[in-house]
């Protein structure tokens, strides 16, 4: 988080330490603006000026999704991003996260999320409709910056600094942690209910996965009701049930008998590497009209290969990685992966 042990304990004298919080760390109560100034490292004037025009500090960016189409992101400028990172590292990081949440937390990953569901008879996958857009100003103020921890004027200030037009912006450094805090009670309630019935449950961002030997309908009804308490909706179109004998994929990873990369993902890497190695990267990019530089393309391919290798070992993928690293070095862009 960017703070050493001494820094964690070096809060201003006007902060009040409670006992050890749910996250296992001392919780600080903020009643005065001076405490927040000291811990975030920004003046009250800077924070209030920023909060009064926060929307002007974002730009909208579209990035392609692996499944097709585009994802709309709201990217803060350098100043707002720096403030939000301080909020994330010095305030939000100390909040407890449900053990059922596997994204946006230390040790979490798509692999951890998928591993829970290996070899299960029935697989149910549910999705939250417009997840980030559904997390609105009152919800964040109440659950993330509660009155027992923050004075009212600080609750308003911090919530404004983390929002875009009253919704949670996908692309802000604070949004991942906020989403996990918002979903904590939901995850615990659903997870406990499932555990009592021998059902495995995990949530990776807006993707919820259930596995075991069970009927899907009661689970769906429960999730729908618990989401409604937060003002969120189930994305009914994306509800998927997979039974024994069918291919089961969780957050992009096959979980039928062991964790494995989907065959289509491997095929795509193999095809791209074939043309790169035969014709050269620049020629391949030109023929396929791939935007960007050779360096960024190499980095993208290394990212894909490293992800696949994090799931399962493959001598073929290791050879591809070594070839790309040599190309990267010859392009003068070598760096430690």
mmCIF file of C-alpha atoms in Angstrom:
data_model
loop_
_atom_site.group_PDB
_atom_site.id
_atom_site.type_symbol
_atom_site.label_atom_id
_atom_site.label_comp_id
_atom_site.label_asym_id
_atom_site.label_seq_id
_atom_site.Cartn_x
_atom_site.Cartn_y
_atom_site.Cartn_z
ATOM 1 C CA UNK A 1 0.000 0.000 0.000
ATOM 2 C CA UNK A 2 3.013 2.288 0.081
ATOM 3 C CA UNK A 3 3.133 2.743 3.895
ATOM 4 C CA UNK A 4 5.770 1.182 6.130
ATOM 5 C CA UNK A 5 4.939 -0.068 9.617
ATOM 6 C CA UNK A 6 5.867 3.209 11.254
ATOM 7 C CA UNK A 7 3.707 5.166 8.835
ATOM 8 C CA UNK A 8 0.704 2.957 9.607
ATOM 9 C CA UNK A 9 0.901 4.046 13.226
ATOM 10 C CA UNK A 10 1.834 7.686 12.636
ATOM 11 C CA UNK A 11 -1.599 9.297 12.580
ATOM 12 C CA UNK A 12 -2.216 12.835 13.751
ATOM 13 C CA UNK A 13 -3.031 13.355 17.430
ATOM 14 C CA UNK A 14 -6.629 14.402 16.730
ATOM 15 C CA UNK A 15 -7.427 10.943 15.314
ATOM 16 C CA UNK A 16 -8.978 8.531 17.804
ATOM 17 C CA UNK A 17 -7.844 4.892 17.799
ATOM 18 C CA UNK A 18 -10.506 2.280 18.394
ATOM 19 C CA UNK A 19 -9.706 -1.374 19.000
ATOM 20 C CA UNK A 20 -8.547 -3.695 16.261
ATOM 21 C CA UNK A 21 -10.940 -3.506 13.328
ATOM 22 C CA UNK A 22 -12.353 -6.407 11.349
ATOM 23 C CA UNK A 23 -9.396 -6.204 8.995
ATOM 24 C CA UNK A 24 -7.072 -6.816 11.951
ATOM 25 C CA UNK A 25 -5.637 -3.300 11.959
ATOM 26 C CA UNK A 26 -6.138 -0.320 14.224
ATOM 27 C CA UNK A 27 -9.121 1.672 13.027
ATOM 28 C CA UNK A 28 -8.920 5.458 13.026
ATOM 29 C CA UNK A 29 -11.908 7.719 13.646
ATOM 30 C CA UNK A 30 -11.787 11.016 11.750
ATOM 31 C CA UNK A 31 -13.646 13.914 13.342
ATOM 32 C CA UNK A 32 -11.499 16.840 12.235
ATOM 33 C CA UNK A 33 -10.356 17.851 8.776
ATOM 34 C CA UNK A 34 -6.797 18.307 10.035
ATOM 35 C CA UNK A 35 -6.554 14.549 10.696
ATOM 36 C CA UNK A 36 -7.529 13.763 7.114
ATOM 37 C CA UNK A 37 -5.130 16.396 5.756
ATOM 38 C CA UNK A 38 -2.258 14.838 7.688
ATOM 39 C CA UNK A 39 -2.990 11.264 6.680
ATOM 40 C CA UNK A 40 -3.724 11.930 2.997
ATOM 41 C CA UNK A 41 -0.971 14.506 2.609
ATOM 42 C CA UNK A 42 -3.160 17.091 0.869
ATOM 43 C CA UNK A 43 -4.487 20.400 2.137
ATOM 44 C CA UNK A 44 -8.172 20.986 2.819
ATOM 45 C CA UNK A 45 -8.184 23.621 0.090
ATOM 46 C CA UNK A 46 -6.831 21.149 -2.478
ATOM 47 C CA UNK A 47 -9.298 18.438 -1.491
ATOM 48 C CA UNK A 48 -12.355 20.703 -1.515
ATOM 49 C CA UNK A 49 -11.343 22.384 -4.772
ATOM 50 C CA UNK A 50 -11.004 18.965 -6.354
ATOM 51 C CA UNK A 51 -14.326 17.714 -4.964
ATOM 52 C CA UNK A 52 -16.170 20.768 -6.340
ATOM 53 C CA UNK A 53 -15.145 19.961 -9.927
ATOM 54 C CA UNK A 54 -14.396 16.239 -9.777
ATOM 55 C CA UNK A 55 -16.153 15.367 -13.049
ATOM 56 C CA UNK A 56 -13.834 17.699 -14.980
ATOM 57 C CA UNK A 57 -10.894 15.539 -13.893
ATOM 58 C CA UNK A 58 -12.053 12.410 -15.748
ATOM 59 C CA UNK A 59 -11.761 11.347 -19.362
ATOM 60 C CA UNK A 60 -13.778 8.573 -20.971
ATOM 61 C CA UNK A 61 -11.863 5.728 -22.639
ATOM 62 C CA UNK A 62 -13.115 2.687 -24.550
ATOM 63 C CA UNK A 63 -11.105 -0.534 -24.377
ATOM 64 C CA UNK A 64 -11.882 -3.767 -26.278
ATOM 65 C CA UNK A 65 -13.329 -6.675 -24.274
ATOM 66 C CA UNK A 66 -12.083 -10.238 -24.760
ATOM 67 C CA UNK A 67 -15.670 -11.329 -25.341
ATOM 68 C CA UNK A 68 -16.185 -8.682 -28.028
ATOM 69 C CA UNK A 69 -17.443 -5.113 -27.917
ATOM 70 C CA UNK A 70 -15.971 -2.400 -25.714
ATOM 71 C CA UNK A 71 -15.772 -1.510 -22.042
ATOM 72 C CA UNK A 72 -16.211 2.151 -21.107
ATOM 73 C CA UNK A 73 -13.744 3.375 -18.490
ATOM 74 C CA UNK A 74 -13.547 6.692 -16.679
ATOM 75 C CA UNK A 75 -9.878 7.544 -16.126
ATOM 76 C CA UNK A 76 -8.974 10.290 -13.615
ATOM 77 C CA UNK A 77 -6.233 12.796 -14.389
ATOM 78 C CA UNK A 78 -2.922 12.654 -12.521
ATOM 79 C CA UNK A 79 -4.009 14.890 -9.638
ATOM 80 C CA UNK A 80 -7.290 13.124 -8.908
ATOM 81 C CA UNK A 81 -5.637 9.732 -9.411
ATOM 82 C CA UNK A 82 -2.959 10.599 -6.841
ATOM 83 C CA UNK A 83 -5.576 11.683 -4.277
ATOM 84 C CA UNK A 84 -7.669 8.569 -4.915
ATOM 85 C CA UNK A 85 -4.627 6.342 -4.493
ATOM 86 C CA UNK A 86 -3.971 7.938 -1.104
ATOM 87 C CA UNK A 87 -7.586 7.275 -0.106
ATOM 88 C CA UNK A 88 -7.296 3.665 -1.297
ATOM 89 C CA UNK A 89 -3.938 3.031 0.400
ATOM 90 C CA UNK A 90 -4.445 4.902 3.652
ATOM 91 C CA UNK A 91 -8.165 4.521 4.336
ATOM 92 C CA UNK A 92 -9.820 1.774 2.295
ATOM 93 C CA UNK A 93 -7.049 -0.802 2.589
ATOM 94 C CA UNK A 94 -7.771 -1.199 6.306
ATOM 95 C CA UNK A 95 -11.387 -2.250 5.721
ATOM 96 C CA UNK A 96 -12.333 -5.921 5.947
ATOM 97 C CA UNK A 97 -13.159 -7.846 2.776
ATOM 98 C CA UNK A 98 -15.284 -10.975 2.684
ATOM 99 C CA UNK A 99 -13.333 -14.217 2.177
ATOM 100 C CA UNK A 100 -15.739 -15.001 -0.663
ATOM 101 C CA UNK A 101 -14.445 -12.018 -2.706
ATOM 102 C CA UNK A 102 -11.521 -13.028 -4.925
ATOM 103 C CA UNK A 103 -10.860 -9.849 -6.938
ATOM 104 C CA UNK A 104 -9.169 -6.561 -5.978
ATOM 105 C CA UNK A 105 -7.447 -7.908 -2.873
ATOM 106 C CA UNK A 106 -4.010 -9.249 -1.897
ATOM 107 C CA UNK A 107 -3.745 -12.870 -2.954
ATOM 108 C CA UNK A 108 -6.889 -12.742 -5.075
ATOM 109 C CA UNK A 109 -6.920 -13.782 -8.732
ATOM 110 C CA UNK A 110 -9.019 -15.453 -11.394
ATOM 111 C CA UNK A 111 -7.095 -18.651 -10.631
ATOM 112 C CA UNK A 112 -7.995 -18.550 -6.930
ATOM 113 C CA UNK A 113 -11.586 -17.829 -7.916
ATOM 114 C CA UNK A 114 -11.753 -20.774 -10.311
ATOM 115 C CA UNK A 115 -9.886 -23.310 -8.142
ATOM 116 C CA UNK A 116 -12.748 -23.467 -5.621
ATOM 117 C CA UNK A 117 -15.061 -24.919 -8.271
ATOM 118 C CA UNK A 118 -12.896 -27.692 -9.756
ATOM 119 C CA UNK A 119 -14.646 -31.015 -10.369
ATOM 120 C CA UNK A 120 -18.064 -29.974 -9.055
ATOM 121 C CA UNK A 121 -21.233 -31.576 -10.451
ATOM 122 C CA UNK A 122 -23.255 -28.423 -11.091
ATOM 123 C CA UNK A 123 -21.983 -24.933 -11.871
ATOM 124 C CA UNK A 124 -24.121 -21.782 -11.641
ATOM 125 C CA UNK A 125 -22.776 -18.454 -12.919
ATOM 126 C CA UNK A 126 -24.573 -15.179 -12.153
ATOM 127 C CA UNK A 127 -23.769 -11.591 -13.087
ATOM 128 C CA UNK A 128 -24.651 -8.244 -11.515
ATOM 129 C CA UNK A 129 -26.334 -5.827 -13.914
ATOM 130 C CA UNK A 130 -24.257 -2.663 -14.513
ATOM 131 C CA UNK A 131 -22.259 -3.320 -11.376
ATOM 132 C CA UNK A 132 -20.228 -0.118 -11.018
ATOM 133 C CA UNK A 133 -23.039 2.107 -12.301
ATOM 134 C CA UNK A 134 -25.349 0.515 -9.741
ATOM 135 C CA UNK A 135 -23.156 1.579 -6.817
ATOM 136 C CA UNK A 136 -24.425 5.086 -6.116
ATOM 137 C CA UNK A 137 -23.486 8.015 -3.875
ATOM 138 C CA UNK A 138 -25.754 7.237 -0.852
ATOM 139 C CA UNK A 139 -24.574 3.613 -0.760
ATOM 140 C CA UNK A 140 -20.887 4.589 -0.770
ATOM 141 C CA UNK A 141 -21.364 7.297 1.843
ATOM 142 C CA UNK A 142 -23.232 4.925 4.166
ATOM 143 C CA UNK A 143 -21.137 1.759 3.834
ATOM 144 C CA UNK A 144 -17.650 2.970 2.936
ATOM 145 C CA UNK A 145 -17.470 6.199 4.950
ATOM 146 C CA UNK A 146 -19.870 5.446 7.852
ATOM 147 C CA UNK A 147 -20.771 7.997 10.566
ATOM 148 C CA UNK A 148 -19.115 5.987 13.313
ATOM 149 C CA UNK A 149 -15.735 6.442 11.548
ATOM 150 C CA UNK A 150 -16.020 9.809 9.775
ATOM 151 C CA UNK A 151 -17.550 13.167 10.679
ATOM 152 C CA UNK A 152 -20.388 14.169 8.341
ATOM 153 C CA UNK A 153 -18.433 16.822 6.427
ATOM 154 C CA UNK A 154 -15.612 14.305 5.820
ATOM 155 C CA UNK A 155 -18.065 11.634 4.688
ATOM 156 C CA UNK A 156 -19.402 14.012 2.042
ATOM 157 C CA UNK A 157 -15.922 15.121 0.947
ATOM 158 C CA UNK A 158 -14.489 11.611 0.614
ATOM 159 C CA UNK A 159 -17.548 10.237 -1.152
ATOM 160 C CA UNK A 160 -17.480 13.064 -3.708
ATOM 161 C CA UNK A 161 -13.792 12.407 -4.391
ATOM 162 C CA UNK A 162 -14.565 8.779 -5.242
ATOM 163 C CA UNK A 163 -17.632 9.280 -7.457
ATOM 164 C CA UNK A 164 -18.491 10.472 -10.965
ATOM 165 C CA UNK A 165 -21.962 11.963 -11.359
ATOM 166 C CA UNK A 166 -23.152 10.038 -8.303
ATOM 167 C CA UNK A 167 -22.021 6.592 -9.522
ATOM 168 C CA UNK A 168 -18.843 4.605 -8.957
ATOM 169 C CA UNK A 169 -16.451 5.205 -11.876
ATOM 170 C CA UNK A 170 -14.914 2.082 -13.367
ATOM 171 C CA UNK A 171 -11.293 3.134 -13.832
ATOM 172 C CA UNK A 172 -10.710 5.082 -10.604
ATOM 173 C CA UNK A 173 -8.111 3.597 -8.176
ATOM 174 C CA UNK A 174 -10.643 3.713 -5.332
ATOM 175 C CA UNK A 175 -13.458 1.854 -7.113
ATOM 176 C CA UNK A 176 -12.218 -1.756 -6.766
ATOM 177 C CA UNK A 177 -11.803 -1.503 -2.976
ATOM 178 C CA UNK A 178 -15.095 0.359 -2.610
ATOM 179 C CA UNK A 179 -16.942 -2.346 -4.552
ATOM 180 C CA UNK A 180 -15.604 -5.047 -2.214
ATOM 181 C CA UNK A 181 -16.580 -3.047 0.877
ATOM 182 C CA UNK A 182 -20.077 -2.467 -0.525
ATOM 183 C CA UNK A 183 -20.483 -6.185 -1.260
ATOM 184 C CA UNK A 184 -19.028 -7.445 2.039
ATOM 185 C CA UNK A 185 -22.350 -8.078 3.832
ATOM 186 C CA UNK A 186 -23.850 -9.558 0.661
ATOM 187 C CA UNK A 187 -20.903 -11.934 0.224
ATOM 188 C CA UNK A 188 -21.011 -13.037 3.850
ATOM 189 C CA UNK A 189 -24.772 -13.614 3.821
ATOM 190 C CA UNK A 190 -24.754 -15.549 0.547
ATOM 191 C CA UNK A 191 -21.554 -17.420 1.450
ATOM 192 C CA UNK A 192 -22.892 -18.526 4.835
ATOM 193 C CA UNK A 193 -26.195 -19.668 3.307
ATOM 194 C CA UNK A 194 -24.304 -21.666 0.683
ATOM 195 C CA UNK A 195 -21.858 -23.166 3.168
ATOM 196 C CA UNK A 196 -24.751 -24.503 5.247
ATOM 197 C CA UNK A 197 -25.978 -26.340 2.145
ATOM 198 C CA UNK A 198 -22.655 -27.679 0.873
ATOM 199 C CA UNK A 199 -22.454 -25.161 -2.001
ATOM 200 C CA UNK A 200 -19.188 -23.417 -2.902
ATOM 201 C CA UNK A 201 -19.472 -19.665 -3.613
ATOM 202 C CA UNK A 202 -17.041 -17.016 -4.876
ATOM 203 C CA UNK A 203 -17.425 -13.552 -6.349
ATOM 204 C CA UNK A 204 -14.916 -12.022 -8.765
ATOM 205 C CA UNK A 205 -16.014 -8.394 -9.284
ATOM 206 C CA UNK A 206 -19.530 -8.748 -10.757
ATOM 207 C CA UNK A 207 -19.194 -12.458 -11.574
ATOM 208 C CA UNK A 208 -20.687 -14.819 -8.973
ATOM 209 C CA UNK A 209 -20.021 -18.545 -9.175
ATOM 210 C CA UNK A 210 -21.709 -21.404 -7.289
ATOM 211 C CA UNK A 211 -20.807 -25.070 -7.500
ATOM 212 C CA UNK A 212 -21.769 -28.386 -5.932
ATOM 213 C CA UNK A 213 -24.762 -30.699 -6.059
ATOM 214 C CA UNK A 214 -27.777 -28.389 -5.775
ATOM 215 C CA UNK A 215 -30.835 -26.965 -7.496
ATOM 216 C CA UNK A 216 -30.059 -23.540 -9.021
ATOM 217 C CA UNK A 217 -33.452 -21.872 -8.455
ATOM 218 C CA UNK A 218 -33.223 -21.288 -4.656
ATOM 219 C CA UNK A 219 -29.719 -19.838 -5.081
ATOM 220 C CA UNK A 220 -30.898 -17.469 -7.802
ATOM 221 C CA UNK A 221 -33.829 -16.350 -5.656
ATOM 222 C CA UNK A 222 -31.517 -15.688 -2.707
ATOM 223 C CA UNK A 223 -29.026 -13.689 -4.780
ATOM 224 C CA UNK A 224 -31.779 -11.647 -6.384
ATOM 225 C CA UNK A 225 -33.209 -10.763 -2.955
ATOM 226 C CA UNK A 226 -29.833 -9.918 -1.390
ATOM 227 C CA UNK A 227 -28.834 -7.731 -4.350
ATOM 228 C CA UNK A 228 -32.113 -5.867 -4.067
ATOM 229 C CA UNK A 229 -31.139 -4.803 -0.529
ATOM 230 C CA UNK A 230 -28.239 -2.889 -2.090
ATOM 231 C CA UNK A 231 -30.296 -1.464 -4.929
ATOM 232 C CA UNK A 232 -28.540 -3.785 -7.380
ATOM 233 C CA UNK A 233 -30.061 -6.122 -9.960
ATOM 234 C CA UNK A 234 -29.258 -9.550 -11.304
ATOM 235 C CA UNK A 235 -28.328 -9.601 -14.987
ATOM 236 C CA UNK A 236 -30.854 -12.270 -15.940
ATOM 237 C CA UNK A 237 -29.490 -12.605 -19.489
ATOM 238 C CA UNK A 238 -26.131 -13.860 -18.208
ATOM 239 C CA UNK A 239 -27.436 -16.554 -15.867
ATOM 240 C CA UNK A 240 -25.711 -19.813 -16.838
ATOM 241 C CA UNK A 241 -26.156 -23.327 -15.452
ATOM 242 C CA UNK A 242 -23.676 -26.041 -16.450
ATOM 243 C CA UNK A 243 -24.268 -29.665 -15.502
ATOM 244 C CA UNK A 244 -22.113 -32.778 -15.256
ATOM 245 C CA UNK A 245 -20.503 -33.759 -18.549
ATOM 246 C CA UNK A 246 -20.484 -30.215 -19.957
ATOM 247 C CA UNK A 247 -17.431 -27.977 -20.185
ATOM 248 C CA UNK A 248 -17.234 -25.718 -17.147
ATOM 249 C CA UNK A 249 -15.404 -22.374 -17.361
ATOM 250 C CA UNK A 250 -15.004 -19.965 -14.434
ATOM 251 C CA UNK A 251 -13.447 -16.529 -15.029
ATOM 252 C CA UNK A 252 -11.886 -17.833 -18.234
ATOM 253 C CA UNK A 253 -10.440 -21.007 -16.679
ATOM 254 C CA UNK A 254 -11.630 -24.557 -17.336
ATOM 255 C CA UNK A 255 -12.505 -26.352 -14.063
ATOM 256 C CA UNK A 256 -13.889 -29.741 -15.127
ATOM 257 C CA UNK A 257 -11.169 -31.965 -13.646
ATOM 258 C CA UNK A 258 -8.340 -29.511 -12.958
ATOM 259 C CA UNK A 259 -7.683 -25.843 -13.649
ATOM 260 C CA UNK A 260 -6.708 -25.330 -17.256
ATOM 261 C CA UNK A 261 -6.680 -22.609 -19.894
ATOM 262 C CA UNK A 262 -9.518 -22.769 -22.416
ATOM 263 C CA UNK A 263 -8.501 -24.345 -25.714
ATOM 264 C CA UNK A 264 -9.647 -21.276 -27.679
ATOM 265 C CA UNK A 265 -7.325 -19.031 -25.634
ATOM 266 C CA UNK A 266 -4.349 -21.316 -26.334
ATOM 267 C CA UNK A 267 -5.282 -21.495 -30.021
ATOM 268 C CA UNK A 268 -5.343 -17.717 -30.309
ATOM 269 C CA UNK A 269 -1.875 -17.413 -28.775
ATOM 270 C CA UNK A 270 -0.521 -20.218 -30.986
ATOM 271 C CA UNK A 271 -1.920 -18.611 -34.136
ATOM 272 C CA UNK A 272 -0.562 -15.153 -33.369
ATOM 273 C CA UNK A 273 2.853 -16.517 -32.449
ATOM 274 C CA UNK A 274 3.007 -18.587 -35.634
ATOM 275 C CA UNK A 275 2.607 -15.497 -37.828
ATOM 276 C CA UNK A 276 4.907 -13.384 -35.655
ATOM 277 C CA UNK A 277 7.701 -15.951 -35.817
ATOM 278 C CA UNK A 278 7.241 -16.624 -39.529
ATOM 279 C CA UNK A 279 6.793 -13.090 -40.892
ATOM 280 C CA UNK A 280 8.007 -10.854 -38.076
ATOM 281 C CA UNK A 281 5.990 -8.907 -35.533
ATOM 282 C CA UNK A 282 5.795 -5.660 -37.498
ATOM 283 C CA UNK A 283 4.626 -7.454 -40.650
ATOM 284 C CA UNK A 284 2.017 -9.417 -38.706
ATOM 285 C CA UNK A 285 0.691 -6.236 -37.098
ATOM 286 C CA UNK A 286 0.486 -4.498 -40.461
ATOM 287 C CA UNK A 287 -1.320 -7.379 -42.189
ATOM 288 C CA UNK A 288 -3.814 -7.744 -39.348
ATOM 289 C CA UNK A 289 -4.172 -3.964 -38.891
ATOM 290 C CA UNK A 290 -3.182 -4.170 -35.237
ATOM 291 C CA UNK A 291 -2.819 -0.668 -33.773
ATOM 292 C CA UNK A 292 0.042 0.385 -31.530
ATOM 293 C CA UNK A 293 3.796 -0.137 -31.508
ATOM 294 C CA UNK A 294 5.804 -3.334 -31.681
ATOM 295 C CA UNK A 295 6.817 -2.823 -28.064
ATOM 296 C CA UNK A 296 3.228 -2.551 -26.811
ATOM 297 C CA UNK A 297 2.227 -5.609 -28.858
ATOM 298 C CA UNK A 298 5.066 -7.655 -27.345
ATOM 299 C CA UNK A 299 4.015 -6.559 -23.868
ATOM 300 C CA UNK A 300 0.421 -7.532 -24.624
ATOM 301 C CA UNK A 301 1.429 -10.985 -25.868
ATOM 302 C CA UNK A 302 3.730 -11.526 -22.882
ATOM 303 C CA UNK A 303 0.829 -10.638 -20.614
ATOM 304 C CA UNK A 304 -1.393 -13.245 -22.280
ATOM 305 C CA UNK A 305 1.297 -15.920 -22.119
ATOM 306 C CA UNK A 306 2.242 -15.183 -18.509
ATOM 307 C CA UNK A 307 -1.414 -15.388 -17.542
ATOM 308 C CA UNK A 308 -1.755 -18.782 -19.241
ATOM 309 C CA UNK A 309 1.418 -20.013 -17.535
ATOM 310 C CA UNK A 310 0.091 -18.880 -14.154
ATOM 311 C CA UNK A 311 -2.750 -21.357 -14.626
ATOM 312 C CA UNK A 312 -0.842 -24.324 -16.034
ATOM 313 C CA UNK A 313 2.697 -25.067 -17.218
ATOM 314 C CA UNK A 314 3.309 -25.441 -20.959
ATOM 315 C CA UNK A 315 6.680 -25.938 -22.680
ATOM 316 C CA UNK A 316 5.186 -24.470 -25.847
ATOM 317 C CA UNK A 317 4.154 -21.250 -24.085
ATOM 318 C CA UNK A 318 7.549 -21.010 -22.386
ATOM 319 C CA UNK A 319 9.227 -21.155 -25.816
ATOM 320 C CA UNK A 320 6.943 -18.383 -27.067
ATOM 321 C CA UNK A 321 7.763 -16.262 -24.029
ATOM 322 C CA UNK A 322 11.517 -16.662 -24.497
ATOM 323 C CA UNK A 323 11.216 -15.721 -28.186
ATOM 324 C CA UNK A 324 9.203 -12.594 -27.343
ATOM 325 C CA UNK A 325 11.707 -11.594 -24.676
ATOM 326 C CA UNK A 326 14.535 -11.794 -27.220
ATOM 327 C CA UNK A 327 12.497 -9.660 -29.614
ATOM 328 C CA UNK A 328 11.801 -7.231 -26.799
ATOM 329 C CA UNK A 329 15.504 -7.005 -25.984
ATOM 330 C CA UNK A 330 16.469 -6.429 -29.599
ATOM 331 C CA UNK A 331 13.878 -3.644 -29.793
ATOM 332 C CA UNK A 332 15.672 -1.935 -26.908
ATOM 333 C CA UNK A 333 12.709 -2.353 -24.599
ATOM 334 C CA UNK A 334 13.811 -5.277 -22.473
ATOM 335 C CA UNK A 335 12.717 -5.205 -18.885
ATOM 336 C CA UNK A 336 12.358 -7.832 -16.181
ATOM 337 C CA UNK A 337 8.991 -9.570 -16.374
#
